[in-house]
XYZ file of C-alpha atoms in Angstrom:
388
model
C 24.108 -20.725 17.145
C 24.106 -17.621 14.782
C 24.584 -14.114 16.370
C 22.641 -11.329 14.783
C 23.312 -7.635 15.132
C 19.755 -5.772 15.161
C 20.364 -2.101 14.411
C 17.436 0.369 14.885
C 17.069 3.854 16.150
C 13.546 5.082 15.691
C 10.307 4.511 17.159
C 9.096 2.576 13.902
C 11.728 0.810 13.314
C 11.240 -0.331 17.635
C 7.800 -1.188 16.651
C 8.421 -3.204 14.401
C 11.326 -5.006 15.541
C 10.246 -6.025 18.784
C 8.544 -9.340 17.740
C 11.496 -10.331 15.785
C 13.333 -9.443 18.757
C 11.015 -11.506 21.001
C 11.271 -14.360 18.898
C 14.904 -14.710 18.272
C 15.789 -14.024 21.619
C 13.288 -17.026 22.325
C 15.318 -19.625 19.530
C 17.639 -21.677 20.411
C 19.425 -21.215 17.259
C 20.432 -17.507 17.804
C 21.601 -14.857 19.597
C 20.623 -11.615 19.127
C 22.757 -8.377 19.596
C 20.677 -5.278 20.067
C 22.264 -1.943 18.912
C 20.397 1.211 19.134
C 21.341 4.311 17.487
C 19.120 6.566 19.200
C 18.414 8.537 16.417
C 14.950 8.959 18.349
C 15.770 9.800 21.872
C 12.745 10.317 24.417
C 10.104 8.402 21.897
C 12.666 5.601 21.151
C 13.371 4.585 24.883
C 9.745 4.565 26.218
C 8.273 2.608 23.401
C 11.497 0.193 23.837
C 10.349 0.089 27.869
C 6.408 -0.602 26.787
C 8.103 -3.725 24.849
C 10.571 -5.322 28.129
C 13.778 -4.887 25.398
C 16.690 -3.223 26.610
C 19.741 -2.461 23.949
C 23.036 -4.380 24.293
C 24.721 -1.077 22.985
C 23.262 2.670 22.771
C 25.332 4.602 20.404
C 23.510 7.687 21.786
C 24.464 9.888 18.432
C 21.336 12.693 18.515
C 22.831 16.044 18.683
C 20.768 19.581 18.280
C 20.192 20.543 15.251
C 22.238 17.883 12.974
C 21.588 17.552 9.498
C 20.872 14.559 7.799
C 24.946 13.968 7.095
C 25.771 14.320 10.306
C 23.672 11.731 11.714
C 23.774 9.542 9.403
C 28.026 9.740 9.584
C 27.676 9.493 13.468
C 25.578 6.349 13.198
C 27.958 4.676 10.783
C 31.330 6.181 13.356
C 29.580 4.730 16.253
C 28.400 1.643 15.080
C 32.141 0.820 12.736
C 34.518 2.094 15.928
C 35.270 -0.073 18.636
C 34.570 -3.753 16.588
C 30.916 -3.698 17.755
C 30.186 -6.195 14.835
C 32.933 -8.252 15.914
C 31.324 -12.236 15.413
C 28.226 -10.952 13.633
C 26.801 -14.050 11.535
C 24.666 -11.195 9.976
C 23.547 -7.838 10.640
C 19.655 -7.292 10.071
C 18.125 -3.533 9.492
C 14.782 -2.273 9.071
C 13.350 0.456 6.572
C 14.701 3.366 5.406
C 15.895 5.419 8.127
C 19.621 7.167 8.859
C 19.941 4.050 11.132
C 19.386 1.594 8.448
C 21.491 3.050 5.769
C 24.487 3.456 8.142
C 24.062 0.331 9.888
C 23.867 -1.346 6.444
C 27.395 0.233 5.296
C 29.234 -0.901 8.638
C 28.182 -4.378 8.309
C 29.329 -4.159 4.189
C 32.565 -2.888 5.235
C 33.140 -6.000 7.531
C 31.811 -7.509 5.106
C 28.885 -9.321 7.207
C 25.469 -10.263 5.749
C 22.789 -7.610 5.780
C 18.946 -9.016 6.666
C 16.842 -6.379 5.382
C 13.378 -6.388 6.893
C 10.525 -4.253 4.983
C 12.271 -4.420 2.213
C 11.262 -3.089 -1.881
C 9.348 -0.339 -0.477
C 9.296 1.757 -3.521
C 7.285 5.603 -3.893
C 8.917 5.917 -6.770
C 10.617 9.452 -6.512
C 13.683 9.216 -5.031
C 12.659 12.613 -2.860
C 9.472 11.850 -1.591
C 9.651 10.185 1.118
C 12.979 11.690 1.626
C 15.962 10.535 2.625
C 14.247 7.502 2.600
C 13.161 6.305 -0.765
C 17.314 6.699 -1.770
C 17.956 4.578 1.168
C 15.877 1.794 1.287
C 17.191 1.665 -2.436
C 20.528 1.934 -1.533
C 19.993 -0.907 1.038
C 18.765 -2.979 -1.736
C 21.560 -2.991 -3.422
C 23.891 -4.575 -0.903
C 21.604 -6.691 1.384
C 21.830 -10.438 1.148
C 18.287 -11.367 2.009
C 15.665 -9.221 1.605
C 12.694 -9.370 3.793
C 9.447 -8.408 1.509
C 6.220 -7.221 3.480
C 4.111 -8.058 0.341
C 4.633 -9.308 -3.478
C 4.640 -5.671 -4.564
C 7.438 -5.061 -2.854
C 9.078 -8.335 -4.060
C 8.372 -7.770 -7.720
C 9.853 -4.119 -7.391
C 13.371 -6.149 -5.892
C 12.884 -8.327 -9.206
C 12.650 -5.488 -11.329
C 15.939 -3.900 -9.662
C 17.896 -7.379 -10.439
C 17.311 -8.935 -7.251
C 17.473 -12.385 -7.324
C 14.316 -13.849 -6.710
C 15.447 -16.310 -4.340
C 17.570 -13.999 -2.254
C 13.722 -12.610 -1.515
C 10.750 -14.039 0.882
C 7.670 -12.266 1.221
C 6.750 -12.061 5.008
C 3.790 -9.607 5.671
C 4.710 -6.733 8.202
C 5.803 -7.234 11.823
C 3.704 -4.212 12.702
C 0.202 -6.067 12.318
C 2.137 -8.517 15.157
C 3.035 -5.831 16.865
C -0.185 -4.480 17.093
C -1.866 -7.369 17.780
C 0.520 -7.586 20.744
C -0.528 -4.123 21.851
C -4.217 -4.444 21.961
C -3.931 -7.472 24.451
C -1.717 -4.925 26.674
C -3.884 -1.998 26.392
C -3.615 0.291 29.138
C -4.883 4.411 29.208
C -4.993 6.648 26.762
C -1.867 8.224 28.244
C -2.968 11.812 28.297
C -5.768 13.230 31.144
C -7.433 14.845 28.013
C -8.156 11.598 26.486
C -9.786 10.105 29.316
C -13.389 11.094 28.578
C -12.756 9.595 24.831
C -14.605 6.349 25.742
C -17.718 8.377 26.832
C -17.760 10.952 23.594
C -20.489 10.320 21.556
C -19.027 12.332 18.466
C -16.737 10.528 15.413
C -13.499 10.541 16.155
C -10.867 11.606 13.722
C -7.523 11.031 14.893
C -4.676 13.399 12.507
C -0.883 13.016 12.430
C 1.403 14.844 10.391
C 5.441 14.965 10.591
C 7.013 14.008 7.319
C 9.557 17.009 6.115
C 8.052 17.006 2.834
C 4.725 17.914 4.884
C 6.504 21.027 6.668
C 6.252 24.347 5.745
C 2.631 25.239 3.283
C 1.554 21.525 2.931
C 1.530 21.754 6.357
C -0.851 25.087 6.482
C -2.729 23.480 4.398
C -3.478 20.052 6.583
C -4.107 22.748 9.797
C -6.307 24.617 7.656
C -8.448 21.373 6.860
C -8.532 20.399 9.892
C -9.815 23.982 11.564
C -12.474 23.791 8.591
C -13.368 20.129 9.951
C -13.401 21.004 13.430
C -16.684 23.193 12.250
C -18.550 19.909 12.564
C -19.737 19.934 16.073
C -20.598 15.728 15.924
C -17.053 15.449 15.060
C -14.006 15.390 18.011
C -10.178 15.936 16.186
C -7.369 14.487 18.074
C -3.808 15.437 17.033
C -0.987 13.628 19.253
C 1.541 16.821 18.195
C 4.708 15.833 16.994
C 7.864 17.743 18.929
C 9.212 18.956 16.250
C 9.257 22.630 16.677
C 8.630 23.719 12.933
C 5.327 21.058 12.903
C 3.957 23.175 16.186
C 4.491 26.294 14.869
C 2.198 26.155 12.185
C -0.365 23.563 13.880
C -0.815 25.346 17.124
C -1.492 28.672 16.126
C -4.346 27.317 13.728
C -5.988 24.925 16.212
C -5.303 25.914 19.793
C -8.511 27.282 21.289
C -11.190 24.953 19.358
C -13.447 23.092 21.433
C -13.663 19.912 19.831
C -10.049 19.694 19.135
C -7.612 17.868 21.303
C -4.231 18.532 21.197
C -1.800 16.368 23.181
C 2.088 15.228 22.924
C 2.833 12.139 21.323
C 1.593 9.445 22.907
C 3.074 5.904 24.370
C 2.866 3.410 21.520
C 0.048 1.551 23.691
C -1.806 4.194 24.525
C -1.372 5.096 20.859
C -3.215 1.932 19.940
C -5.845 2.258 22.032
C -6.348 5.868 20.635
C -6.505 4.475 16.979
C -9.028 1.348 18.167
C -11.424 4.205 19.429
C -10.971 5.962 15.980
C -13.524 6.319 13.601
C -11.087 7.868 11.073
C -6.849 8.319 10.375
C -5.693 11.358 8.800
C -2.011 11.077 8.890
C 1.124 11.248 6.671
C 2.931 8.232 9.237
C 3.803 5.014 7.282
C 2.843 3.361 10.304
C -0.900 4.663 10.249
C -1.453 3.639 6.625
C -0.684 0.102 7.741
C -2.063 0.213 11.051
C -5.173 1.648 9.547
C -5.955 -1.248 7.395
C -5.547 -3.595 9.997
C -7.928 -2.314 12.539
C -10.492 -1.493 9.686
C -10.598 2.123 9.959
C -10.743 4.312 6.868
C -7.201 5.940 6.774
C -6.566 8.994 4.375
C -3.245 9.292 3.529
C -1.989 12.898 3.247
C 0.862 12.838 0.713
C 1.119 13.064 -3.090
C 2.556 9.836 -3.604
C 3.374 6.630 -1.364
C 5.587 3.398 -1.107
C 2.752 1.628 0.609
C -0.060 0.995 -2.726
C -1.636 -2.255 -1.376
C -3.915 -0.261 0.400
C -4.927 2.641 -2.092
C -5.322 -0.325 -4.351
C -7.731 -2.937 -2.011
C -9.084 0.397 -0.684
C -8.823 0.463 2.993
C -7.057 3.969 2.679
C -7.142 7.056 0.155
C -4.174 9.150 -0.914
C -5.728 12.961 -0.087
C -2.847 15.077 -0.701
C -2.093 17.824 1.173
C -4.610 20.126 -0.242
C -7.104 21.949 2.188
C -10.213 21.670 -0.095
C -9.310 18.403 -0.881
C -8.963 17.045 2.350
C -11.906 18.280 3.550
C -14.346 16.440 0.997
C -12.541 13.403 1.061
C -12.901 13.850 5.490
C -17.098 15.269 5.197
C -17.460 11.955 2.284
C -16.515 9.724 4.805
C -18.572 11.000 7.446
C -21.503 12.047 5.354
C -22.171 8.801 2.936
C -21.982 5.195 5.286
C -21.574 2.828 2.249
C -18.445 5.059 1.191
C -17.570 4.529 4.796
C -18.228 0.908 5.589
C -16.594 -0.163 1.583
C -13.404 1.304 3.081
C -13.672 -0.025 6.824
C -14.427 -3.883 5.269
C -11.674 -3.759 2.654
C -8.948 -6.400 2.788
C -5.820 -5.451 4.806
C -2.821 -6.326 2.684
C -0.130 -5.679 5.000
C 0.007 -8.902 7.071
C -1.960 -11.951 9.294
C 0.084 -11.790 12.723
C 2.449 -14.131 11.444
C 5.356 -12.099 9.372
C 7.469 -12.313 12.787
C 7.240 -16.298 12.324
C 7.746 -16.025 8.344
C 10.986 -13.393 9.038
C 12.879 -15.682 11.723
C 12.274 -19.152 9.288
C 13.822 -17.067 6.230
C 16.680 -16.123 8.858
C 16.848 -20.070 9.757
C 16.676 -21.138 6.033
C 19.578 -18.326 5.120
C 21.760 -19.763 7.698
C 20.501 -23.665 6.440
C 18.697 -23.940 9.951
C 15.231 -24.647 8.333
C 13.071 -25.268 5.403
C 11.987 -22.587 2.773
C 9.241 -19.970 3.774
C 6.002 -20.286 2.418
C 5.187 -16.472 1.260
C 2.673 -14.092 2.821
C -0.658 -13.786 0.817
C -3.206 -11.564 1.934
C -6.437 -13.989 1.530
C -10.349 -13.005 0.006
C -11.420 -11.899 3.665
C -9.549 -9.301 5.579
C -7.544 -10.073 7.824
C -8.514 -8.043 11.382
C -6.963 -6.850 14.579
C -9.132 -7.012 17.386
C -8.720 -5.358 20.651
């Protein structure tokens, strides 16, 4: 039996690691070692609660006001101190996030295999997204076996000098994950949502967090948005992020409008039910451009440039930028011309089938020499839905 250490500290990175949880915790053949970081306090623990998983260890390192060092030198402190990798087989990661790169370095300097899941995510430019285009690179360079959601991603590993078969191509655990939430639906988690099911208007839902976002981008996705909100068949929802420089420039432009719902973000279910009654995505979240795609909803990215191409490129979503103009014709298109709509809504989803989870745990098996090779993940002619 091999004992992995699973280290994760965000709500994604919970997401998308609770069907590899499930199904390792479910295998004879391992034992799995949950370690969270907490890099994402209040939104980490509920969406860890919505899933049944409770951490083996909870490092607990969010302070006020830390800066990216900081964190990222408490997670790698907490994790290294007190031999918590002590009898680690291998120490699996997910992403890009403070969490990953630190729990990546204390498993190199005990010298443990690193499992990197969504690996060969590449934007690119090594500051957008930032921190975490340098370290999902950085990861690269020192993980053993590298988890691929798509052959993109694998043939940017190859072009880094990955070996080829130190790479399987799985699909993304958050199309499981999702299809896990819709058959555990419950409310829409906020009293203003309630009389969603029963608006006849479209329904845009709009998201927007990423630091490169803050500051005028971020006037400039409000300011679409208020323009938007001039449609009267059209109802805005924007699940707020907490972060206290995203609200001061959202609430000020869109407090007040009728057809504009502000609310906190939501529980990851409630979430999903929220983006099945969707019409449109408007959001900046890595999640949402994959998510998106998989439900069939037309998902505008707004951001310059993104790791995630498989979907610009089959169609399902549209990099918008962060320009006010610009979002708004790409948003009034959309709602204005139905074959523009419907060619986006029926486009292939390249991101998974529901089975990366299975593909991820047999390339664990085959690692260890528990199992045969992994067939890879290849989106097919037809796309591949989530239905609630």
């Amino acid at each position: 039996m091999k004992t992995i250490g699973l280290i994760f500290g965000t709500r994604p990175e919970a997401v998308k690691f609770a069907p590899i949880i499930k199904a390792l915790q479910e295998d004879p053949r391992f034992t799995p070692v949950l370690i969270s970081t907490g890099q994402h306090r209040e939104m980490l623990d509920s969406t860890l609660a919505e899933f049944g998983i409770t951490p083996d260890l909870d490092l607990r390192v969010m302070r006020d006001k830390q800066t990216l060092s900081q964190v990222t030198h408490r997670i790698l402190e907490g994790i290294s101190d007190g031999d918590h990798l002590a009898g680690m087989d291998a120490v699996m990661v997910h992403g890009d996030t403070a969490s990953t790169l630190a729990g990546a370095l204390a498993a190199l300097h005990q010298q443990i295999p690193i499992i990197h899941v969504e690996a060969g995510l590449r934007s690119g430019n090594n500051l957008s997204p930032y921190p975490e285009e340098v370290n999902r690179k950085l990861v690269g360079q020192i993980a053993a076996l590298h988890l691929a959601p798509t052959m993109g991603n694998s043939a940017n590993l190859i072009r880094e000098g990955i070996p080829e078969n130190r790479i399987v191509v799985t699909g993304n655990t958050i199309v499981d994950a999702l299809e896990w939430g819709l058959q555990n639906l419950g409310s829409y988690g906020d009293a203003a949502l309630e009389d969603l099911d029963d608006d006849p208007r479209r329904v845009i839902v709009a998201t927007s967090h990423r630091r490169e976002s803050l500051g005028q981008p971020m006037r400039e996705i409000a300011g679409a948005l208020f323009d938007i909100a001039q449609d009267p068949g059209v109802r805005i929802v924007v699940p707020l992020h907490l972060n206290p420089l995203v609200r001061s420039i959202m609430l000020p432009i869109l407090s007040g409008l009728d057809n504009v719902t502000i609310v906190d973000p939501l529980p990851y279910l409630s979430f999903c039910r929220l983006l099945v009654r969707s019409d449109i995505i408007l959001s900046d979240s890595s999640g949402a451009e994959e998510e998106g795609p998989a439900l069939g909803k037309p998902t505008l990215v707004l951001r310059d440039i993104t790791e995630r191409q498989e979907s610009i490129l089959t169609g399902s979503s549209r990099l918008v930028s962060r320009s006010r103009p610009h979002i708004v014709a790409q948003v009034r298109h959309l709602l204005d011309d139905e074959d523009a709509y419907r060619e986006m809504a029926e486009a292939i989803n390249p991101y998974g089938d529901g089975c990366a989870t299975q593909r991820t745990v047999a390339a664990v098996a085959h690692f260890f020499g528990r199992g045969p090779a992994v067939m890879p993940f290849v989106p097919g002619a037809e796309p591949v839905r989530v239905a609630a």
